[in-house]
PDB file of C-alpha atoms and ligand atoms in Angstrom:
ATOM      1  CA  UNK A   1       5.235  -9.648   7.089  1.00 98.00           C
ATOM      2  CA  UNK A   2       7.656  -9.730   4.168  1.00 98.00           C
ATOM      3  CA  UNK A   3       8.096  -6.391   2.470  1.00 98.00           C
ATOM      4  CA  UNK A   4       8.954  -6.376  -1.257  1.00 98.00           C
ATOM      5  CA  UNK A   5       9.824  -3.382  -3.369  1.00 98.00           C
ATOM      6  CA  UNK A   6       7.670  -3.133  -6.523  1.00 98.00           C
ATOM      7  CA  UNK A   7      10.372  -2.004  -8.920  1.00 98.00           C
ATOM      8  CA  UNK A   8      12.878  -2.882 -11.619  1.00 97.00           C
ATOM      9  CA  UNK A   9      15.182  -0.057 -10.591  1.00 97.00           C
ATOM     10  CA  UNK A  10      18.518  -1.377  -9.230  1.00 97.00           C
ATOM     11  CA  UNK A  11      19.368   1.885  -7.491  1.00 97.00           C
ATOM     12  CA  UNK A  12      16.087   1.878  -5.524  1.00 98.00           C
ATOM     13  CA  UNK A  13      16.610  -1.728  -4.427  1.00 98.00           C
ATOM     14  CA  UNK A  14      20.114  -0.803  -3.289  1.00 98.00           C
ATOM     15  CA  UNK A  15      18.897   2.256  -1.420  1.00 98.00           C
ATOM     16  CA  UNK A  16      16.144   0.358   0.468  1.00 98.00           C
ATOM     17  CA  UNK A  17      17.824  -3.043   0.758  1.00 97.00           C
ATOM     18  CA  UNK A  18      17.856  -2.974   4.539  1.00 97.00           C
ATOM     19  CA  UNK A  19      14.075  -2.701   4.718  1.00 97.00           C
ATOM     20  CA  UNK A  20      13.041  -5.216   2.084  1.00 98.00           C
ATOM     21  CA  UNK A  21      12.891  -8.960   1.758  1.00 98.00           C
ATOM     22  CA  UNK A  22      12.634  -9.168  -2.002  1.00 98.00           C
ATOM     23  CA  UNK A  23      11.408  -7.469  -5.154  1.00 98.00           C
ATOM     24  CA  UNK A  24       8.414  -7.793  -7.461  1.00 98.00           C
ATOM     25  CA  UNK A  25       8.377  -6.661 -11.102  1.00 97.00           C
ATOM     26  CA  UNK A  26       5.811  -6.705 -13.951  1.00 96.00           C
ATOM     27  CA  UNK A  27       6.011  -6.322 -17.713  1.00 95.00           C
ATOM     28  CA  UNK A  28       4.534  -2.761 -17.712  1.00 96.00           C
ATOM     29  CA  UNK A  29       7.220  -1.462 -15.285  1.00 95.00           C
ATOM     30  CA  UNK A  30       9.978  -3.141 -17.310  1.00 95.00           C
ATOM     31  CA  UNK A  31       8.746  -1.387 -20.489  1.00 95.00           C
ATOM     32  CA  UNK A  32       8.326   1.932 -18.620  1.00 94.00           C
ATOM     33  CA  UNK A  33      11.847   1.725 -17.257  1.00 94.00           C
ATOM     34  CA  UNK A  34      13.218   1.652 -20.851  1.00 92.00           C
ATOM     35  CA  UNK A  35      15.693  -1.050 -19.847  1.00 89.00           C
ATOM     36  CA  UNK A  36      17.259  -2.695 -22.855  1.00 86.00           C
ATOM     37  CA  UNK A  37      18.702  -5.694 -21.019  1.00 91.00           C
ATOM     38  CA  UNK A  38      16.166  -6.123 -18.231  1.00 92.00           C
ATOM     39  CA  UNK A  39      17.488  -9.590 -17.404  1.00 94.00           C
ATOM     40  CA  UNK A  40      20.859  -8.073 -16.405  1.00 95.00           C
ATOM     41  CA  UNK A  41      19.038  -5.663 -14.086  1.00 95.00           C
ATOM     42  CA  UNK A  42      17.030  -8.535 -12.596  1.00 97.00           C
ATOM     43  CA  UNK A  43      20.216 -10.368 -11.985  1.00 97.00           C
ATOM     44  CA  UNK A  44      21.790  -7.421 -10.154  1.00 97.00           C
ATOM     45  CA  UNK A  45      18.594  -7.085  -8.063  1.00 97.00           C
ATOM     46  CA  UNK A  46      18.802 -10.759  -7.144  1.00 97.00           C
ATOM     47  CA  UNK A  47      22.341 -10.187  -5.900  1.00 97.00           C
ATOM     48  CA  UNK A  48      21.220  -7.244  -3.712  1.00 97.00           C
ATOM     49  CA  UNK A  49      18.391  -8.961  -1.821  1.00 98.00           C
ATOM     50  CA  UNK A  50      18.328 -12.396  -0.174  1.00 96.00           C
ATOM     51  CA  UNK A  51      14.615 -13.071  -0.768  1.00 98.00           C
ATOM     52  CA  UNK A  52      12.415 -13.781  -3.768  1.00 98.00           C
ATOM     53  CA  UNK A  53      12.454 -11.648  -6.920  1.00 98.00           C
ATOM     54  CA  UNK A  54       9.212 -12.046  -8.881  1.00 98.00           C
ATOM     55  CA  UNK A  55       9.505 -11.902 -12.679  1.00 98.00           C
ATOM     56  CA  UNK A  56       6.353 -12.298 -14.746  1.00 98.00           C
ATOM     57  CA  UNK A  57       5.776 -14.400 -17.899  1.00 98.00           C
ATOM     58  CA  UNK A  58       4.453 -12.723 -20.958  1.00 97.00           C
ATOM     59  CA  UNK A  59       2.923 -15.715 -22.804  1.00 97.00           C
ATOM     60  CA  UNK A  60      -0.656 -16.614 -22.171  1.00 95.00           C
ATOM     61  CA  UNK A  61      -0.797 -20.268 -23.364  1.00 98.00           C
ATOM     62  CA  UNK A  62       0.253 -23.236 -21.170  1.00 98.00           C
ATOM     63  CA  UNK A  63       3.169 -24.565 -23.224  1.00 98.00           C
ATOM     64  CA  UNK A  64       4.723 -21.128 -23.890  1.00 98.00           C
ATOM     65  CA  UNK A  65       4.145 -19.958 -20.334  1.00 98.00           C
ATOM     66  CA  UNK A  66       5.723 -23.103 -18.921  1.00 98.00           C
ATOM     67  CA  UNK A  67       8.785 -22.755 -21.116  1.00 98.00           C
ATOM     68  CA  UNK A  68       9.080 -19.048 -20.305  1.00 98.00           C
ATOM     69  CA  UNK A  69       8.740 -19.789 -16.568  1.00 98.00           C
ATOM     70  CA  UNK A  70      11.588 -22.338 -16.805  1.00 98.00           C
ATOM     71  CA  UNK A  71      13.768 -19.804 -18.681  1.00 97.00           C
ATOM     72  CA  UNK A  72      13.066 -17.114 -16.094  1.00 97.00           C
ATOM     73  CA  UNK A  73      14.194 -19.394 -13.218  1.00 98.00           C
ATOM     74  CA  UNK A  74      17.614 -19.614 -14.933  1.00 97.00           C
ATOM     75  CA  UNK A  75      18.363 -15.937 -14.190  1.00 96.00           C
ATOM     76  CA  UNK A  76      19.006 -16.612 -10.478  1.00 97.00           C
ATOM     77  CA  UNK A  77      18.116 -19.013  -7.606  1.00 96.00           C
ATOM     78  CA  UNK A  78      15.946 -16.349  -5.998  1.00 97.00           C
ATOM     79  CA  UNK A  79      13.575 -16.093  -8.938  1.00 98.00           C
ATOM     80  CA  UNK A  80       9.889 -16.403  -8.187  1.00 98.00           C
ATOM     81  CA  UNK A  81       7.877 -17.003 -11.397  1.00 98.00           C
ATOM     82  CA  UNK A  82       4.916 -14.630 -11.641  1.00 98.00           C
ATOM     83  CA  UNK A  83       1.909 -16.162 -13.400  1.00 98.00           C
ATOM     84  CA  UNK A  84      -1.556 -14.763 -14.081  1.00 98.00           C
ATOM     85  CA  UNK A  85      -4.598 -16.152 -12.250  1.00 98.00           C
ATOM     86  CA  UNK A  86      -5.964 -17.716 -15.451  1.00 98.00           C
ATOM     87  CA  UNK A  87      -6.774 -21.255 -16.500  1.00 98.00           C
ATOM     88  CA  UNK A  88      -3.359 -21.700 -18.131  1.00 98.00           C
ATOM     89  CA  UNK A  89      -1.501 -19.735 -15.440  1.00 98.00           C
ATOM     90  CA  UNK A  90      -2.942 -21.876 -12.678  1.00 98.00           C
ATOM     91  CA  UNK A  91      -1.985 -25.065 -14.485  1.00 98.00           C
ATOM     92  CA  UNK A  92       1.553 -23.830 -15.022  1.00 98.00           C
ATOM     93  CA  UNK A  93       1.612 -22.895 -11.362  1.00 98.00           C
ATOM     94  CA  UNK A  94       0.735 -26.514 -10.447  1.00 98.00           C
ATOM     95  CA  UNK A  95       3.445 -27.855 -12.745  1.00 98.00           C
ATOM     96  CA  UNK A  96       6.214 -25.516 -11.573  1.00 98.00           C
ATOM     97  CA  UNK A  97       5.235 -25.649  -7.881  1.00 98.00           C
ATOM     98  CA  UNK A  98       5.336 -29.477  -7.975  1.00 97.00           C
ATOM     99  CA  UNK A  99       8.957 -29.287  -9.177  1.00 97.00           C
ATOM    100  CA  UNK A 100       9.910 -26.916  -6.340  1.00 97.00           C
ATOM    101  CA  UNK A 101       9.810 -23.622  -8.296  1.00 98.00           C
ATOM    102  CA  UNK A 102       8.621 -20.578  -6.321  1.00 98.00           C
ATOM    103  CA  UNK A 103       5.485 -18.996  -7.885  1.00 98.00           C
ATOM    104  CA  UNK A 104       3.588 -15.777  -7.440  1.00 98.00           C
ATOM    105  CA  UNK A 105      -0.034 -15.841  -8.843  1.00 98.00           C
ATOM    106  CA  UNK A 106      -0.710 -12.290  -9.919  1.00 98.00           C
ATOM    107  CA  UNK A 107      -3.712 -10.286 -11.074  1.00 98.00           C
ATOM    108  CA  UNK A 108      -5.819 -11.831  -8.342  1.00 98.00           C
ATOM    109  CA  UNK A 109      -9.206 -10.053  -7.960  1.00 98.00           C
ATOM    110  CA  UNK A 110     -11.397 -12.679  -6.258  1.00 98.00           C
ATOM    111  CA  UNK A 111     -11.223 -15.131  -3.336  1.00 98.00           C
ATOM    112  CA  UNK A 112     -12.023 -17.937  -5.724  1.00 98.00           C
ATOM    113  CA  UNK A 113      -8.936 -17.247  -7.822  1.00 98.00           C
ATOM    114  CA  UNK A 114      -6.878 -17.235  -4.615  1.00 98.00           C
ATOM    115  CA  UNK A 115      -8.378 -20.537  -3.550  1.00 98.00           C
ATOM    116  CA  UNK A 116      -7.354 -22.170  -6.859  1.00 98.00           C
ATOM    117  CA  UNK A 117      -3.908 -20.598  -6.592  1.00 98.00           C
ATOM    118  CA  UNK A 118      -3.507 -22.296  -3.179  1.00 98.00           C
ATOM    119  CA  UNK A 119      -4.801 -25.615  -4.533  1.00 98.00           C
ATOM    120  CA  UNK A 120      -2.211 -25.391  -7.301  1.00 98.00           C
ATOM    121  CA  UNK A 121       0.576 -24.973  -4.730  1.00 98.00           C
ATOM    122  CA  UNK A 122       1.358 -21.209  -5.346  1.00 98.00           C
ATOM    123  CA  UNK A 123       4.018 -19.763  -3.034  1.00 98.00           C
ATOM    124  CA  UNK A 124       2.316 -16.351  -3.169  1.00 98.00           C
ATOM    125  CA  UNK A 125      -0.962 -14.999  -4.453  1.00 99.00           C
ATOM    126  CA  UNK A 126      -1.151 -11.302  -5.186  1.00 98.00           C
ATOM    127  CA  UNK A 127      -4.513  -9.530  -4.689  1.00 98.00           C
ATOM    128  CA  UNK A 128      -4.379  -6.144  -6.482  1.00 98.00           C
ATOM    129  CA  UNK A 129      -5.939  -3.899  -3.899  1.00 98.00           C
ATOM    130  CA  UNK A 130      -5.381  -0.535  -5.597  1.00 98.00           C
ATOM    131  CA  UNK A 131      -6.949  -1.545  -8.902  1.00 98.00           C
ATOM    132  CA  UNK A 132     -10.080  -2.770  -7.010  1.00 98.00           C
ATOM    133  CA  UNK A 133     -10.289   0.495  -5.060  1.00 98.00           C
ATOM    134  CA  UNK A 134      -9.955   2.332  -8.411  1.00 98.00           C
ATOM    135  CA  UNK A 135     -13.230   0.764  -9.602  1.00 98.00           C
ATOM    136  CA  UNK A 136     -15.094   1.471  -6.400  1.00 98.00           C
ATOM    137  CA  UNK A 137     -14.545  -1.901  -4.660  1.00 98.00           C
ATOM    138  CA  UNK A 138     -12.746  -2.441  -1.371  1.00 98.00           C
ATOM    139  CA  UNK A 139      -9.369  -4.062  -2.134  1.00 98.00           C
ATOM    140  CA  UNK A 140      -8.549  -4.734   1.509  1.00 98.00           C
ATOM    141  CA  UNK A 141     -11.777  -6.699   1.997  1.00 98.00           C
ATOM    142  CA  UNK A 142     -10.487  -9.134  -0.640  1.00 98.00           C
ATOM    143  CA  UNK A 143      -7.267  -9.503   1.328  1.00 98.00           C
ATOM    144  CA  UNK A 144      -9.264 -10.231   4.487  1.00 98.00           C
ATOM    145  CA  UNK A 145     -11.400 -12.857   2.732  1.00 98.00           C
ATOM    146  CA  UNK A 146      -8.356 -14.614   1.235  1.00 98.00           C
ATOM    147  CA  UNK A 147      -6.493 -14.634   4.635  1.00 98.00           C
ATOM    148  CA  UNK A 148      -9.627 -16.128   6.273  1.00 98.00           C
ATOM    149  CA  UNK A 149      -9.977 -18.858   3.608  1.00 98.00           C
ATOM    150  CA  UNK A 150      -6.292 -19.800   3.856  1.00 98.00           C
ATOM    151  CA  UNK A 151      -6.459 -19.897   7.647  1.00 98.00           C
ATOM    152  CA  UNK A 152      -9.612 -22.045   7.797  1.00 98.00           C
ATOM    153  CA  UNK A 153      -8.151 -24.558   5.353  1.00 98.00           C
ATOM    154  CA  UNK A 154      -4.516 -24.380   6.454  1.00 98.00           C
ATOM    155  CA  UNK A 155      -3.138 -23.383   3.027  1.00 98.00           C
ATOM    156  CA  UNK A 156       0.455 -22.370   3.131  1.00 98.00           C
ATOM    157  CA  UNK A 157       0.213 -19.969   0.156  1.00 98.00           C
ATOM    158  CA  UNK A 158       1.205 -16.454   1.323  1.00 98.00           C
ATOM    159  CA  UNK A 159      -1.042 -13.508   0.660  1.00 98.00           C
ATOM    160  CA  UNK A 160       1.084 -10.868  -1.110  1.00 98.00           C
ATOM    161  CA  UNK A 161      -0.743  -7.512  -1.078  1.00 99.00           C
ATOM    162  CA  UNK A 162      -0.083  -5.757  -4.349  1.00 98.00           C
ATOM    163  CA  UNK A 163      -1.036  -2.661  -6.351  1.00 98.00           C
ATOM    164  CA  UNK A 164      -0.513  -0.643  -3.158  1.00 98.00           C
ATOM    165  CA  UNK A 165      -1.501   2.994  -3.471  1.00 98.00           C
ATOM    166  CA  UNK A 166      -1.071   4.421   0.021  1.00 98.00           C
ATOM    167  CA  UNK A 167       0.334   3.985   3.515  1.00 97.00           C
ATOM    168  CA  UNK A 168      -3.043   2.887   4.828  1.00 98.00           C
ATOM    169  CA  UNK A 169      -2.894  -0.165   2.574  1.00 98.00           C
ATOM    170  CA  UNK A 170       0.459  -1.034   4.240  1.00 98.00           C
ATOM    171  CA  UNK A 171      -0.918  -0.619   7.733  1.00 98.00           C
ATOM    172  CA  UNK A 172      -4.107  -2.584   7.024  1.00 98.00           C
ATOM    173  CA  UNK A 173      -2.161  -5.425   5.369  1.00 98.00           C
ATOM    174  CA  UNK A 174       0.029  -5.699   8.494  1.00 98.00           C
ATOM    175  CA  UNK A 175      -2.974  -5.626  10.819  1.00 98.00           C
ATOM    176  CA  UNK A 176      -4.808  -8.265   8.845  1.00 98.00           C
ATOM    177  CA  UNK A 177      -1.795 -10.571   9.027  1.00 98.00           C
ATOM    178  CA  UNK A 178      -0.904 -10.671   5.267  1.00 98.00           C
ATOM    179  CA  UNK A 179       2.128 -12.729   4.656  1.00 98.00           C
ATOM    180  CA  UNK A 180       3.659 -10.129   2.361  1.00 98.00           C
ATOM    181  CA  UNK A 181       3.214  -6.818   0.665  1.00 98.00           C
ATOM    182  CA  UNK A 182       4.857  -5.164  -2.319  1.00 98.00           C
ATOM    183  CA  UNK A 183       5.231  -1.418  -2.300  1.00 98.00           C
ATOM    184  CA  UNK A 184       6.487   1.170  -4.774  1.00 98.00           C
ATOM    185  CA  UNK A 185       9.488   3.139  -3.458  1.00 98.00           C
ATOM    186  CA  UNK A 186       7.445   6.309  -2.813  1.00 98.00           C
ATOM    187  CA  UNK A 187       5.137   4.381  -0.430  1.00 98.00           C
ATOM    188  CA  UNK A 188       8.077   2.711   1.302  1.00 98.00           C
ATOM    189  CA  UNK A 189       9.557   6.227   1.850  1.00 97.00           C
ATOM    190  CA  UNK A 190       6.252   7.271   3.444  1.00 96.00           C
ATOM    191  CA  UNK A 191       6.704   4.454   5.946  1.00 97.00           C
ATOM    192  CA  UNK A 192       9.622   6.202   7.592  1.00 96.00           C
ATOM    193  CA  UNK A 193       9.030   9.808   6.609  1.00 96.00           C
ATOM    194  CA  UNK A 194       6.874  11.705   9.098  1.00 95.00           C
ATOM    195  CA  UNK A 195       6.637  15.452   9.232  1.00 95.00           C
ATOM    196  CA  UNK A 196       6.640  15.432  13.068  1.00 97.00           C
ATOM    197  CA  UNK A 197       9.791  13.342  13.151  1.00 97.00           C
ATOM    198  CA  UNK A 198      11.552  15.841  10.750  1.00 96.00           C
ATOM    199  CA  UNK A 199      10.234  18.853  12.706  1.00 98.00           C
ATOM    200  CA  UNK A 200      11.200  17.318  16.033  1.00 98.00           C
ATOM    201  CA  UNK A 201      14.671  16.556  14.805  1.00 97.00           C
ATOM    202  CA  UNK A 202      15.102  20.112  13.531  1.00 97.00           C
ATOM    203  CA  UNK A 203      14.116  21.418  16.914  1.00 98.00           C
ATOM    204  CA  UNK A 204      16.458  19.000  18.802  1.00 98.00           C
ATOM    205  CA  UNK A 205      19.374  20.096  16.581  1.00 97.00           C
ATOM    206  CA  UNK A 206      18.514  23.752  16.945  1.00 97.00           C
ATOM    207  CA  UNK A 207      18.310  23.507  20.791  1.00 97.00           C
ATOM    208  CA  UNK A 208      21.567  21.448  20.896  1.00 97.00           C
ATOM    209  CA  UNK A 209      23.403  24.177  19.039  1.00 96.00           C
ATOM    210  CA  UNK A 210      22.320  26.687  21.667  1.00 96.00           C
ATOM    211  CA  UNK A 211      23.990  24.792  24.527  1.00 92.00           C
ATOM    212  CA  UNK A 212      26.671  26.566  26.491  1.00 84.00           C
TER     213      UNK A 212
HETATM  214  O1  G3P B 301       3.342  -5.477  -9.468  1.00 55.25           O
HETATM  215  C1  G3P B 301       2.005  -5.541  -9.469  1.00 55.25           C
HETATM  216  C2  G3P B 301       1.331  -4.323  -8.933  1.00 55.25           C
HETATM  217  O2  G3P B 301       1.877  -3.935  -7.732  1.00 55.25           O
HETATM  218  C3  G3P B 301       0.897  -3.291  -9.886  1.00 55.25           C
HETATM  219  O3  G3P B 301       0.374  -2.107  -9.289  1.00 55.25           O
HETATM  220  O4  G3P B 301      -0.176   0.228  -9.371  1.00 55.25           O
HETATM  221  O5  G3P B 301       0.038  -0.993 -11.542  1.00 55.25           O
HETATM  222  O6  G3P B 301      -1.886  -1.448  -9.940  1.00 55.25           O
HETATM  223  P1  G3P B 301      -0.479  -1.056 -10.084  1.00 55.25           P
END
């Protein structure tokens, strides 16, 4: 399973680069980060990781979206163009995918959207599990359904579990065989931080110091 860091923060990418295969970003996190020249940060991130770096288009109409997607790919070879699972987004996906551009179909909330993303040649489709859980649905059931559909029909589109809220999402994604997951840095930290590991290490160190 590919692990992506869901961030636009260069220091976080640098800190965790040994654990991650790529990075995903979205417009909200770019605004929140307060970055003036976000494209420069994206470029630095692309130099730090060897895998895909997803950057999302802001436009919502086919022509603008397509042009924006093409511009985004110029940042670096590793760019994966992130497009919404909408009528226009899916068509742009078809167009870009057919010319070899890597695509990530985002804001996926139903198996039918994922099916169309696969039909349009998407490299990744991103079901937002946390946002579904937030409204009382089961985000991981959507992941399971999409994986089943892709397996039955032999689609190569990879399921990228997004909107991850907790460690359980990571474990379930891995158990279900998701192709990829994107995690915020605090969840990635939880993947290696365990209180019993820390306590155990403290005890080993304490005992070692007592040796004669
Ligand atoms: O990058 C997309 C996604 O991971 C957003 O997560 O927490 O805003 O639902 P969230």
